[in-house]
Amino acid sequence: MNSEIPEDPQRRVLREHLETMQVRTEKASSWRDAAEPLRGLVNREGYVPVSARLASEDLDFLAEAREELLSFSELGIRLLDLHQPRDAGGISSDPGNPILRCRSCMWRWPCPTFRAMAEAFTPRRREVAPDVPSWRGQLEHQTDL
């Protein structure tokens, strides 16, 4: 069996994305302490009357997002380490492109786990009109204060 299989470009891009996500998350501040005092500001409509409408669900999300994203990105990297291609062995009519199987589940490469990860973790492009700020429509004037 050939142990010198070139790195799958899609797998490499996915790993780089997950590692970047993990590094950005590690550098980010946790909102756990900052979200707690804001809970007392939730009004009758269920929002914090500041320039952005924060619901109690938003505060719950912000309080836990950093830790959950760190765990999630670590899981993705560990799954990526488990599901990687290897030479399936055997005779091939094209020795330059051998048949590959997943090292972990032995499905033909790319395996269903890798395909699902690639679909879920592929960075999505933001489609924002060039003259409209991305935050437009999310902010309100502070008239309720």
Tab-separated table of C-alpha atoms in Angstrom:
chain	number	residue	atom	x	y	z
A	1	MET	CA	0.000	0.000	0.000
A	2	ASN	CA	1.122	3.486	-0.780
A	3	SER	CA	1.420	5.581	2.384
A	4	GLU	CA	2.402	8.732	0.471
A	5	ILE	CA	-1.044	9.872	-0.660
A	6	PRO	CA	-1.149	13.575	-1.537
A	7	GLU	CA	-3.339	15.657	0.785
A	8	ASP	CA	-6.921	16.024	-0.454
A	9	PRO	CA	-7.301	19.771	-1.280
A	10	GLN	CA	-10.904	19.916	-0.034
A	11	ARG	CA	-9.866	18.231	3.232
A	12	ARG	CA	-6.945	20.655	3.638
A	13	VAL	CA	-9.234	23.694	3.106
A	14	LEU	CA	-11.775	22.298	5.562
A	15	ARG	CA	-9.088	21.702	8.203
A	16	GLU	CA	-7.704	25.234	7.714
A	17	HIS	CA	-11.220	26.656	8.124
A	18	LEU	CA	-11.820	24.697	11.343
A	19	GLU	CA	-8.428	25.665	12.759
A	20	THR	CA	-9.035	29.329	11.889
A	21	MET	CA	-12.450	29.150	13.554
A	22	GLN	CA	-10.844	27.625	16.634
A	23	VAL	CA	-8.079	30.271	16.827
A	24	ARG	CA	-10.558	33.156	16.364
A	25	THR	CA	-12.796	31.699	19.047
A	26	GLU	CA	-9.910	31.243	21.484
A	27	LYS	CA	-8.932	34.899	20.977
A	28	ALA	CA	-12.503	36.158	21.462
A	29	SER	CA	-13.710	37.289	24.841
A	30	SER	CA	-16.382	35.276	26.552
A	31	TRP	CA	-19.738	37.045	26.870
A	32	ARG	CA	-20.670	34.963	29.923
A	33	ASP	CA	-19.914	37.744	32.446
A	34	ALA	CA	-21.104	40.559	30.162
A	35	ALA	CA	-24.454	38.923	29.421
A	36	GLU	CA	-25.482	38.467	33.046
A	37	PRO	CA	-25.977	42.181	33.925
A	38	LEU	CA	-27.936	42.692	30.684
A	39	ARG	CA	-30.563	40.151	31.798
A	40	GLY	CA	-31.903	42.690	34.293
A	41	LEU	CA	-32.534	45.129	31.446
A	42	VAL	CA	-34.948	42.888	29.520
A	43	ASN	CA	-38.195	44.900	29.101
A	44	ARG	CA	-41.858	43.750	28.924
A	45	GLU	CA	-41.501	42.931	25.227
A	46	GLY	CA	-38.598	40.596	26.040
A	47	TYR	CA	-35.762	42.763	24.680
A	48	VAL	CA	-32.922	44.818	26.130
A	49	PRO	CA	-33.670	48.436	25.116
A	50	VAL	CA	-30.249	49.320	23.721
A	51	SER	CA	-29.234	50.132	20.161
A	52	ALA	CA	-29.552	46.456	19.211
A	53	ARG	CA	-32.603	44.403	20.200
A	54	LEU	CA	-31.311	41.629	22.434
A	55	ALA	CA	-33.794	38.981	23.501
A	56	SER	CA	-33.125	36.763	26.499
A	57	GLU	CA	-32.408	33.952	23.996
A	58	ASP	CA	-29.711	36.185	22.451
A	59	LEU	CA	-28.113	36.604	25.866
A	60	ASP	CA	-28.232	32.848	26.483
A	61	PHE	CA	-26.545	32.292	23.125
A	62	LEU	CA	-23.884	34.955	23.663
A	63	ALA	CA	-23.077	33.673	27.139
A	64	GLU	CA	-22.318	30.155	25.885
A	65	ALA	CA	-21.259	30.724	22.252
A	66	ARG	CA	-17.491	30.887	22.770
A	67	GLU	CA	-17.225	27.650	24.744
A	68	GLU	CA	-19.659	25.808	22.493
A	69	LEU	CA	-17.871	26.926	19.327
A	70	LEU	CA	-14.524	25.833	20.769
A	71	SER	CA	-15.949	22.379	21.503
A	72	PHE	CA	-17.620	22.195	18.103
A	73	SER	CA	-14.490	23.151	16.158
A	74	GLU	CA	-12.415	20.661	18.195
A	75	LEU	CA	-14.942	17.948	17.334
A	76	GLY	CA	-14.696	18.851	13.644
A	77	ILE	CA	-10.894	18.650	13.687
A	78	ARG	CA	-10.959	15.299	15.502
A	79	LEU	CA	-13.482	13.874	13.031
A	80	LEU	CA	-11.360	15.159	10.178
A	81	ASP	CA	-8.337	13.359	11.653
A	82	LEU	CA	-10.361	10.125	11.805
A	83	HIS	CA	-11.871	10.392	8.326
A	84	GLN	CA	-9.093	10.764	5.805
A	85	PRO	CA	-8.209	8.924	2.616
A	86	ARG	CA	-5.884	5.971	2.340
A	87	ASP	CA	-4.883	3.739	-0.528
A	88	ALA	CA	-7.328	0.853	-0.764
A	89	GLY	CA	-4.629	-1.407	-2.173
A	90	GLY	CA	-5.291	-3.839	-4.946
A	91	ILE	CA	-4.577	-3.599	-8.630
A	92	SER	CA	-5.513	-0.423	-10.462
A	93	SER	CA	-5.515	0.376	-14.152
A	94	ASP	CA	-4.303	3.886	-13.252
A	95	PRO	CA	-1.474	3.656	-10.690
A	96	GLY	CA	-1.265	7.474	-10.587
A	97	ASN	CA	-4.833	7.668	-9.224
A	98	PRO	CA	-5.353	4.696	-6.919
A	99	ILE	CA	-8.723	3.862	-5.433
A	100	LEU	CA	-8.982	5.544	-2.044
A	101	ARG	CA	-10.968	4.492	1.000
A	102	CYS	CA	-11.600	6.268	4.295
A	103	ARG	CA	-9.077	5.245	6.927
A	104	SER	CA	-11.777	5.031	9.607
A	105	CYS	CA	-15.020	3.782	8.065
A	106	MET	CA	-13.556	2.181	4.908
A	107	TRP	CA	-16.146	3.742	2.605
A	108	ARG	CA	-14.893	4.848	-0.775
A	109	TRP	CA	-13.305	8.305	-0.530
A	110	PRO	CA	-14.783	10.814	0.051
A	111	CYS	CA	-16.781	8.979	2.714
A	112	PRO	CA	-20.271	10.110	3.797
A	113	THR	CA	-18.903	11.572	7.056
A	114	PHE	CA	-16.364	13.719	5.222
A	115	ARG	CA	-18.967	14.838	2.665
A	116	ALA	CA	-21.369	15.853	5.445
A	117	MET	CA	-18.590	17.759	7.238
A	118	ALA	CA	-17.512	19.510	4.045
A	119	GLU	CA	-21.100	20.551	3.393
A	120	ALA	CA	-21.687	21.761	6.955
A	121	PHE	CA	-18.367	23.502	7.573
A	122	THR	CA	-17.735	25.118	4.196
A	123	PRO	CA	-17.580	28.882	4.773
A	124	ARG	CA	-20.653	30.637	3.426
A	125	ARG	CA	-20.264	33.816	1.464
A	126	ARG	CA	-22.087	36.840	2.769
A	127	GLU	CA	-24.123	38.563	0.137
A	128	VAL	CA	-24.400	42.181	1.217
A	129	ALA	CA	-25.157	45.052	-1.135
A	130	PRO	CA	-21.974	47.168	-1.436
A	131	ASP	CA	-23.620	50.463	-0.357
A	132	VAL	CA	-25.684	49.042	2.514
A	133	PRO	CA	-23.915	48.437	5.837
A	134	SER	CA	-24.284	44.844	7.046
A	135	TRP	CA	-25.768	46.075	10.356
A	136	ARG	CA	-28.512	48.145	8.717
A	137	GLY	CA	-31.932	47.177	9.986
A	138	GLN	CA	-30.553	45.590	13.130
A	139	LEU	CA	-30.145	48.801	15.098
A	140	GLU	CA	-32.903	50.968	16.505
A	141	HIS	CA	-32.904	54.363	18.110
A	142	GLN	CA	-32.888	54.338	21.870
A	143	THR	CA	-36.337	55.845	22.425
A	144	ASP	CA	-37.414	53.385	25.135
A	145	LEU	CA	-34.810	54.513	27.661
